[in-house]
Short mmCIF file of C-alpha atoms in Angstrom, two decimals:
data_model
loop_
_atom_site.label_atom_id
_atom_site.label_comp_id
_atom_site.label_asym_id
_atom_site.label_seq_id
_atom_site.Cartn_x
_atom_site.Cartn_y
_atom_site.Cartn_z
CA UNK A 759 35.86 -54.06 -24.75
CA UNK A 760 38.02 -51.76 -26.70
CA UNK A 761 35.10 -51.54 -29.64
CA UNK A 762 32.63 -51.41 -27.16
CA UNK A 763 34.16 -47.95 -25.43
CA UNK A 764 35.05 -46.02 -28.51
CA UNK A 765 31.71 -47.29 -30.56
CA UNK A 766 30.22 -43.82 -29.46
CA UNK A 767 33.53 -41.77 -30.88
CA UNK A 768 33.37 -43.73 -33.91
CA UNK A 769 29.81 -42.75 -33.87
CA UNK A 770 30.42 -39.03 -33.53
CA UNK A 771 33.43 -39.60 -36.29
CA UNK A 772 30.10 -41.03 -38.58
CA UNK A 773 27.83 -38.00 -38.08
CA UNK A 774 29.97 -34.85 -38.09
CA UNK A 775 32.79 -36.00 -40.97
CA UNK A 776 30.88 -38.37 -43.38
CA UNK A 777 28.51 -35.82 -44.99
CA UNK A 778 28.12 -38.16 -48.20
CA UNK A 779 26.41 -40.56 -45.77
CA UNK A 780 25.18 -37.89 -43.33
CA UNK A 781 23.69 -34.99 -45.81
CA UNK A 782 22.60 -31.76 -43.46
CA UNK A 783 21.09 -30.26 -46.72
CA UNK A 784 18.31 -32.95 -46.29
CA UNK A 785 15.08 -31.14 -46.92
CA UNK A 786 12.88 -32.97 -44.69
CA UNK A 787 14.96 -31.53 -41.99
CA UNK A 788 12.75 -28.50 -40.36
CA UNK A 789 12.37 -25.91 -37.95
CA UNK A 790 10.64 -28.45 -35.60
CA UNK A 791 13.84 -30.78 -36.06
CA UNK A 792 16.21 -28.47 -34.40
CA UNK A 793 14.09 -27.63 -31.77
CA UNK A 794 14.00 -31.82 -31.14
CA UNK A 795 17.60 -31.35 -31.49
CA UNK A 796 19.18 -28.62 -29.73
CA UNK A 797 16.38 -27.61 -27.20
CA UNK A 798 16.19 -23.90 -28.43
CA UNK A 799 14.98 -22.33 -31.26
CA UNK A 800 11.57 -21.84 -29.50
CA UNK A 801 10.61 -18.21 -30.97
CA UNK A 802 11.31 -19.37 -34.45
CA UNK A 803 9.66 -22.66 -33.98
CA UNK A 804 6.06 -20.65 -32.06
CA UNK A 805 6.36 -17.84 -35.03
CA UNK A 806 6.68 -21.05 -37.49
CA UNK A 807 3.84 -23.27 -35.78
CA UNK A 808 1.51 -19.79 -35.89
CA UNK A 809 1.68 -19.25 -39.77
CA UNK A 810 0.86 -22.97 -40.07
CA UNK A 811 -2.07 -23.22 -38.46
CA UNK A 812 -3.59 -19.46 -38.41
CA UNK A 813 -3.45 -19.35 -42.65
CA UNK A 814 -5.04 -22.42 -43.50
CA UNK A 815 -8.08 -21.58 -40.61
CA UNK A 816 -8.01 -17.90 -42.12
CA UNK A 817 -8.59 -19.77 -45.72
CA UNK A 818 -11.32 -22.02 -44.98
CA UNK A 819 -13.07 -19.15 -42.80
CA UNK A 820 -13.06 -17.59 -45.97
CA UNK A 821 -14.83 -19.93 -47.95
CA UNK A 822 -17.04 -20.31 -45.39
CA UNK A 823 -17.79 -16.70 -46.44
CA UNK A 824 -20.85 -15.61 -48.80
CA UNK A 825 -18.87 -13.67 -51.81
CA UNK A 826 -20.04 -10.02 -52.11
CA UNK A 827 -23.19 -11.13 -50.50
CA UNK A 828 -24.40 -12.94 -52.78
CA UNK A 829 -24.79 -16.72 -51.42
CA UNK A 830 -25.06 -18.50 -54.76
CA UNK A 831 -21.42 -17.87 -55.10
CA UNK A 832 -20.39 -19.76 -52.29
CA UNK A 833 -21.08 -22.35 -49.90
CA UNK A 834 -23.11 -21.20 -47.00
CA UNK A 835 -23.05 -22.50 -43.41
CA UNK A 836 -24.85 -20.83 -40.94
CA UNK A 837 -22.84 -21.88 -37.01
CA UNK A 838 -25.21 -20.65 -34.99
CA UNK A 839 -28.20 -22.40 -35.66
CA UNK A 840 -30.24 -24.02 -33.03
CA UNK A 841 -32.69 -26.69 -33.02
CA UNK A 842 -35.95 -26.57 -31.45
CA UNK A 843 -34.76 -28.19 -27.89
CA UNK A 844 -32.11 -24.93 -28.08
CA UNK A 845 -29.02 -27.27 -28.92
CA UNK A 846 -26.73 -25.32 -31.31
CA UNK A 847 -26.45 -27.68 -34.72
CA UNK A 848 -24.65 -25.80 -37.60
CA UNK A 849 -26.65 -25.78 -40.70
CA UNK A 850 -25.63 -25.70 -44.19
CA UNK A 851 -26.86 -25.10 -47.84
CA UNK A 852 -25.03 -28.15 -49.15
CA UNK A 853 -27.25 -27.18 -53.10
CA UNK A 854 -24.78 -24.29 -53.00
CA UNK A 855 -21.82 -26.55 -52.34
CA UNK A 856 -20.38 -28.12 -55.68
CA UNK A 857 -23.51 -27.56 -57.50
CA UNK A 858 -22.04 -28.37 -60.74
CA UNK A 859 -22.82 -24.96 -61.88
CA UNK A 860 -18.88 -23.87 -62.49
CA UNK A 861 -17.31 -22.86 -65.29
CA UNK A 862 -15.59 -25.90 -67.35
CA UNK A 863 -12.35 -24.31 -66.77
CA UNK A 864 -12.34 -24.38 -63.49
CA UNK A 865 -14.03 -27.93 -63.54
CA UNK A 866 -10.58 -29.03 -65.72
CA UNK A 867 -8.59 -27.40 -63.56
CA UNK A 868 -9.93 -28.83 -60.17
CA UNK A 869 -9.74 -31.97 -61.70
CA UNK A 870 -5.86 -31.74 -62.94
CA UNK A 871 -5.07 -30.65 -59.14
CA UNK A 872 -7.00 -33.61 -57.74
CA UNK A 873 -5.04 -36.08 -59.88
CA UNK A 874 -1.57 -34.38 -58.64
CA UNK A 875 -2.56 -34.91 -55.47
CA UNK A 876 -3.47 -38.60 -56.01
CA UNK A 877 -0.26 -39.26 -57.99
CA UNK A 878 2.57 -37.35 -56.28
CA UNK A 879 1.11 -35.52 -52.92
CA UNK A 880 -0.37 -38.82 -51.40
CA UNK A 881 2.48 -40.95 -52.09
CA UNK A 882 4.83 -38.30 -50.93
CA UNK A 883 2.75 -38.05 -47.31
CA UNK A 884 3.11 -41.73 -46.97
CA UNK A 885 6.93 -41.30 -47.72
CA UNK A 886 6.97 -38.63 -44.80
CA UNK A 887 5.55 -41.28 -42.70
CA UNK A 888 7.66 -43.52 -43.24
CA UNK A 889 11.28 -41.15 -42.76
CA UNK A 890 9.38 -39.85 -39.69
CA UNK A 891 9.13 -43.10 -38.02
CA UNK A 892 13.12 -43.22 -38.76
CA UNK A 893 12.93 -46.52 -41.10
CA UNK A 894 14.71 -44.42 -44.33
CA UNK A 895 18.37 -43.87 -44.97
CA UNK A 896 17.85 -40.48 -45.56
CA UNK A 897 19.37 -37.77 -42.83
CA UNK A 898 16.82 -36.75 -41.40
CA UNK A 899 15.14 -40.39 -40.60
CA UNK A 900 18.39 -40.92 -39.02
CA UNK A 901 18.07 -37.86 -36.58
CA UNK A 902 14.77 -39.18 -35.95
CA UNK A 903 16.37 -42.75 -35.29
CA UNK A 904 18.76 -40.86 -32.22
CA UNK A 905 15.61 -39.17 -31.27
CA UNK A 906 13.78 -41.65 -30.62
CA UNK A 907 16.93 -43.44 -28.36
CA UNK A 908 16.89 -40.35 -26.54
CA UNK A 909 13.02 -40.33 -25.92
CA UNK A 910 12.36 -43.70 -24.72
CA UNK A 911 15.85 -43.37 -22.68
CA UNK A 912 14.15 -39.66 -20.73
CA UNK A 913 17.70 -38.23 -21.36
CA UNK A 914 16.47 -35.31 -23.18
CA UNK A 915 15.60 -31.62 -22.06
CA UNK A 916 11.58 -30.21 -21.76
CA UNK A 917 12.30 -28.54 -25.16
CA UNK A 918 13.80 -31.90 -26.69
CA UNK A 919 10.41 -33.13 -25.63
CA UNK A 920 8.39 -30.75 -27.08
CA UNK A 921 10.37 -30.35 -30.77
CA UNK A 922 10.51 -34.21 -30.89
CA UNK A 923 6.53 -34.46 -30.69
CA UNK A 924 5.98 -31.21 -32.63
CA UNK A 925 8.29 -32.79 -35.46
CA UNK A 926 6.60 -35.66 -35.32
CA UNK A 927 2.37 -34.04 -35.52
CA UNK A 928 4.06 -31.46 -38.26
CA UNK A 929 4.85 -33.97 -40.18
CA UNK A 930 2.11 -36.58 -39.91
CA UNK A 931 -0.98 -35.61 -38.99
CA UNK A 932 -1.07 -31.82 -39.94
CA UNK A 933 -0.53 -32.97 -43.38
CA UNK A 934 -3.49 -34.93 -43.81
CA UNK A 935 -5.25 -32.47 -41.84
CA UNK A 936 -4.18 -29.60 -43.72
CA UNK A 937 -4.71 -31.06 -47.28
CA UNK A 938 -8.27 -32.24 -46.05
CA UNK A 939 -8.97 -28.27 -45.49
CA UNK A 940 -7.10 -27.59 -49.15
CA UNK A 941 -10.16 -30.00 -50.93
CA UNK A 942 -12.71 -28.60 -49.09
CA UNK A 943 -11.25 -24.68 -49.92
CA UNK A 944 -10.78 -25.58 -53.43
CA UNK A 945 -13.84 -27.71 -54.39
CA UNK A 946 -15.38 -24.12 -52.71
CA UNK A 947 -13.38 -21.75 -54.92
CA UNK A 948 -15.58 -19.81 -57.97
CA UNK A 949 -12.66 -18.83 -59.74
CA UNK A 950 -10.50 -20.46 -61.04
CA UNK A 951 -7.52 -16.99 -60.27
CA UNK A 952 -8.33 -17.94 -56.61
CA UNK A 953 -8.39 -21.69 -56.75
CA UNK A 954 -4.85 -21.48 -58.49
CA UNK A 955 -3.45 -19.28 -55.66
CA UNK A 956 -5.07 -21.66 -53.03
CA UNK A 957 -3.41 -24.43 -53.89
CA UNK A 958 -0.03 -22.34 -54.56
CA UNK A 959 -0.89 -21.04 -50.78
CA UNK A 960 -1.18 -24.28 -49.27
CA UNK A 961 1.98 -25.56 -50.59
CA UNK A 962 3.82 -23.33 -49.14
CA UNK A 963 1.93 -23.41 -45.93
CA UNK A 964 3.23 -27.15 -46.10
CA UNK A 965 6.67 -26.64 -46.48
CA UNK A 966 7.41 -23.46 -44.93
CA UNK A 967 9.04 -25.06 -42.10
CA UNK A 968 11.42 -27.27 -44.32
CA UNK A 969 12.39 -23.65 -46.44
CA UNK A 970 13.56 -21.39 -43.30
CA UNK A 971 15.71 -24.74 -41.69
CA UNK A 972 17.59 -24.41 -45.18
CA UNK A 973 17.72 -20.86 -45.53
CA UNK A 974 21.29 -19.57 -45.41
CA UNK A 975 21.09 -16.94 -42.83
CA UNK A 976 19.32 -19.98 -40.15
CA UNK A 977 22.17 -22.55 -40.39
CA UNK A 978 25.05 -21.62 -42.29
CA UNK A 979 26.96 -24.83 -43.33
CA UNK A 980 24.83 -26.77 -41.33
CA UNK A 981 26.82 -26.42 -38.00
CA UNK A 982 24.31 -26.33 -35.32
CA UNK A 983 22.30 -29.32 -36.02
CA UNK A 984 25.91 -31.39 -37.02
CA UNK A 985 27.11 -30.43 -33.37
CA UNK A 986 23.58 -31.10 -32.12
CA UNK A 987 23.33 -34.66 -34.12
CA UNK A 988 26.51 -35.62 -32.15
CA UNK A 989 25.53 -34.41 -29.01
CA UNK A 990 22.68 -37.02 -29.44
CA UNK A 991 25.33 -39.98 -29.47
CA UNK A 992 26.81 -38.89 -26.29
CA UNK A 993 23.28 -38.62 -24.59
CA UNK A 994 22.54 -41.65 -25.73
CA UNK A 995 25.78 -43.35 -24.41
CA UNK A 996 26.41 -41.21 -21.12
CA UNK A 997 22.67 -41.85 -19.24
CA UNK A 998 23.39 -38.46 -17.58
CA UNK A 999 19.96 -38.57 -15.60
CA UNK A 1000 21.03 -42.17 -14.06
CA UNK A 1001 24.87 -40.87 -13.29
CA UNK A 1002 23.24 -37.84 -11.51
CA UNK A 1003 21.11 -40.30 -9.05
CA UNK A 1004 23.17 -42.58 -7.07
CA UNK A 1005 19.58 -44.26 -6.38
CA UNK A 1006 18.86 -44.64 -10.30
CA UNK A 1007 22.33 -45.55 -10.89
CA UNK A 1008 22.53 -48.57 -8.62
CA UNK A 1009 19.11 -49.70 -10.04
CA UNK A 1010 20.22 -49.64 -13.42
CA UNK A 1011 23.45 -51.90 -13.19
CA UNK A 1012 21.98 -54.01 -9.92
CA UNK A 1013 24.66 -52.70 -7.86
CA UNK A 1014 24.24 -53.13 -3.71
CA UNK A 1015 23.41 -49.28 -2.90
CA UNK A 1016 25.52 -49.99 0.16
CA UNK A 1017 28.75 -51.10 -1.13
CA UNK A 1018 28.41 -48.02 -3.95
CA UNK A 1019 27.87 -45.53 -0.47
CA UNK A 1020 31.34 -46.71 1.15
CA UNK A 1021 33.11 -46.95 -2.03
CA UNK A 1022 32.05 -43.37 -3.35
CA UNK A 1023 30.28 -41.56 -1.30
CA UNK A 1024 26.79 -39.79 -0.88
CA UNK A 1025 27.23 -37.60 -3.40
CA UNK A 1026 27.92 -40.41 -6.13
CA UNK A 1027 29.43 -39.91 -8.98
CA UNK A 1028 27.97 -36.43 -10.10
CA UNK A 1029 30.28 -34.56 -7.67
CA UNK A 1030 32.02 -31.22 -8.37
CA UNK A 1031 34.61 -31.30 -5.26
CA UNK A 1032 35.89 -34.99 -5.78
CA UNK A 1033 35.63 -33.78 -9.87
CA UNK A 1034 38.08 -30.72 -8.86
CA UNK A 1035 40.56 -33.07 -5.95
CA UNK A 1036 40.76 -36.05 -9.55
CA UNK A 1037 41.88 -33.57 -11.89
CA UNK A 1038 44.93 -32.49 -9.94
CA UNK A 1039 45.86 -36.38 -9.30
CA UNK A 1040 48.61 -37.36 -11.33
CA UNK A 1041 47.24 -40.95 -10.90
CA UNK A 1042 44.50 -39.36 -13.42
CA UNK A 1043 46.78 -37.68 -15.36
CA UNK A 1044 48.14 -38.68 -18.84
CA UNK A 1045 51.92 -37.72 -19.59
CA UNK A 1046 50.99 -34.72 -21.23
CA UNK A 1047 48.38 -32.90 -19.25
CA UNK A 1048 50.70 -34.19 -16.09
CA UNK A 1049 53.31 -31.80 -17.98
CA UNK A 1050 50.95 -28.81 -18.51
CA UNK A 1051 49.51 -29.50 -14.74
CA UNK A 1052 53.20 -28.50 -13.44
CA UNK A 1053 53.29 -25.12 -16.10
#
């Protein structure tokens, strides 16, 4: 019984004073994590969320884009065609569309990125996978470990919600999306200045998120998401939503809702005015706070 009541201090002791096992300078750990976290961080997180998705659409409308006019330089897709029943069916000029006509440079070069991608950016997404779903030892798979308590328990806050699911997209399936769009941009780039910068660009499109949740001036020494990882122990432990609900309470632990009315009242255990009578009762009252009490 004794383990089993200060398991969740131990807990806390774990997360906020073992940094060797519990490393806050984990880079998966984002701008999308602390809003999972902490609830708040929402501008940040919207101004975040905005240059990850409005760049890479702002890119591949541009190489959607004929190049000075001329539309033997790039691919050409016209969105507003219609068929002859009036149905609108985008067209394209897929002979302009890695034609084969590119300089060898650039041909080398494309080539180079592709087998980067296949050797260290493919393997890395599956890795992100993997942490996301909480089954690594690393920090941040941890977090998501408590998050996902928290979730299936409905103990956490609206913007819990949000930040846990937004974590979770950002760092699954806007990754595959997003590199799909950086093949497409880049087997569409001419030259080879502008398919260099693309890929730079989308790179740190990618990790943008992961940069500003370690920037200094966001976090300093990691305090806010240590206080927030613990606070995720004690939601996990207290069931705050089924103490607040004498109904949901008695449901839970199969206790007559009858006998828990006489013993405690209507207001059940989430009650400010019994709260206020308890803490005055030296019954309650250790030695110590007894003393202070009479001061």
């Amino acid at each position: 019984l004794q383990g089993h009541i200060l398991a969740p201090f131990d807990t806390i002791d774990i997360v906020t004073e073992r940094l060797d096992e519990w490393d806050y300078d984990d880079e998966d750990i984002s701008i999308y994590t602390y809003l999972a976290v902490l609830g708040s961080g929402v501008t940040m997180t919207l101004v975040t969320m905005a240059i990850q998705i409005i760049t890479p659409l702002l890119l591949l409308y541009n190489s959607f884009l004929q190049s000075d006019g001329d539309p033997n330089e790039r691919f050409d897709v016209d969105i507003n065609a219609q068929t002859e029943n009036g149905n609108f069916l985008p067209t394209t000029d897929w002979d302009q569309f890695c034609n084969g006509n590119g300089r060898t440079e650039g041909k080398i070069l494309i080539t180079l990125v592709l087998i980067i991608y296949a050797s260290s950016v493919v393997p890395d997404s599956l890795l992100s996978f993997f942490r996301v779903s909480g089954g690594s030892n690393t920090t941040y798979s941890r977090i998501n470990s408590l998050r996902q308590i928290i979730w299936e328990q409905n103990d956490d806050t609206i913007l819990q919600q949000v930040g846990f699911k937004l974590d979770r997209l950002m760092n699954t399936g806007y990754i595959a999306l997003l590199y799909s769009i950086m093949l497409f941009i880049l087997l569409n780039t001419p030259l080879i200045l502008d398919l260099i910068l693309n890929a730079l660009a989308i790179e740190f499109i990618h990790q943008i998120d992961e940069h500003l949740a370690n920037a200094d001036w966001w976090d300093e020494g990691n305090r806010w998401i240590r206080a927030g990882t613990a606070e995720l122990v004690i939601q996990g432990v207290l069931r705050l939503e089924i103490l607040k609900s004498p109904s949901r309470l008695c449901k839970f632990f199969d206790i007559d809702p009858k006998l828990y009315k006489e013993e405690v009242g209507h207001k059940g255990l989430y009650d400010v005015e019994v709260a206020a009578v308890d803490d005055e009762n030296p019954l309650y009252l250790s030695e110590k706070e007894w003393i202070f009490s009479k001061n």
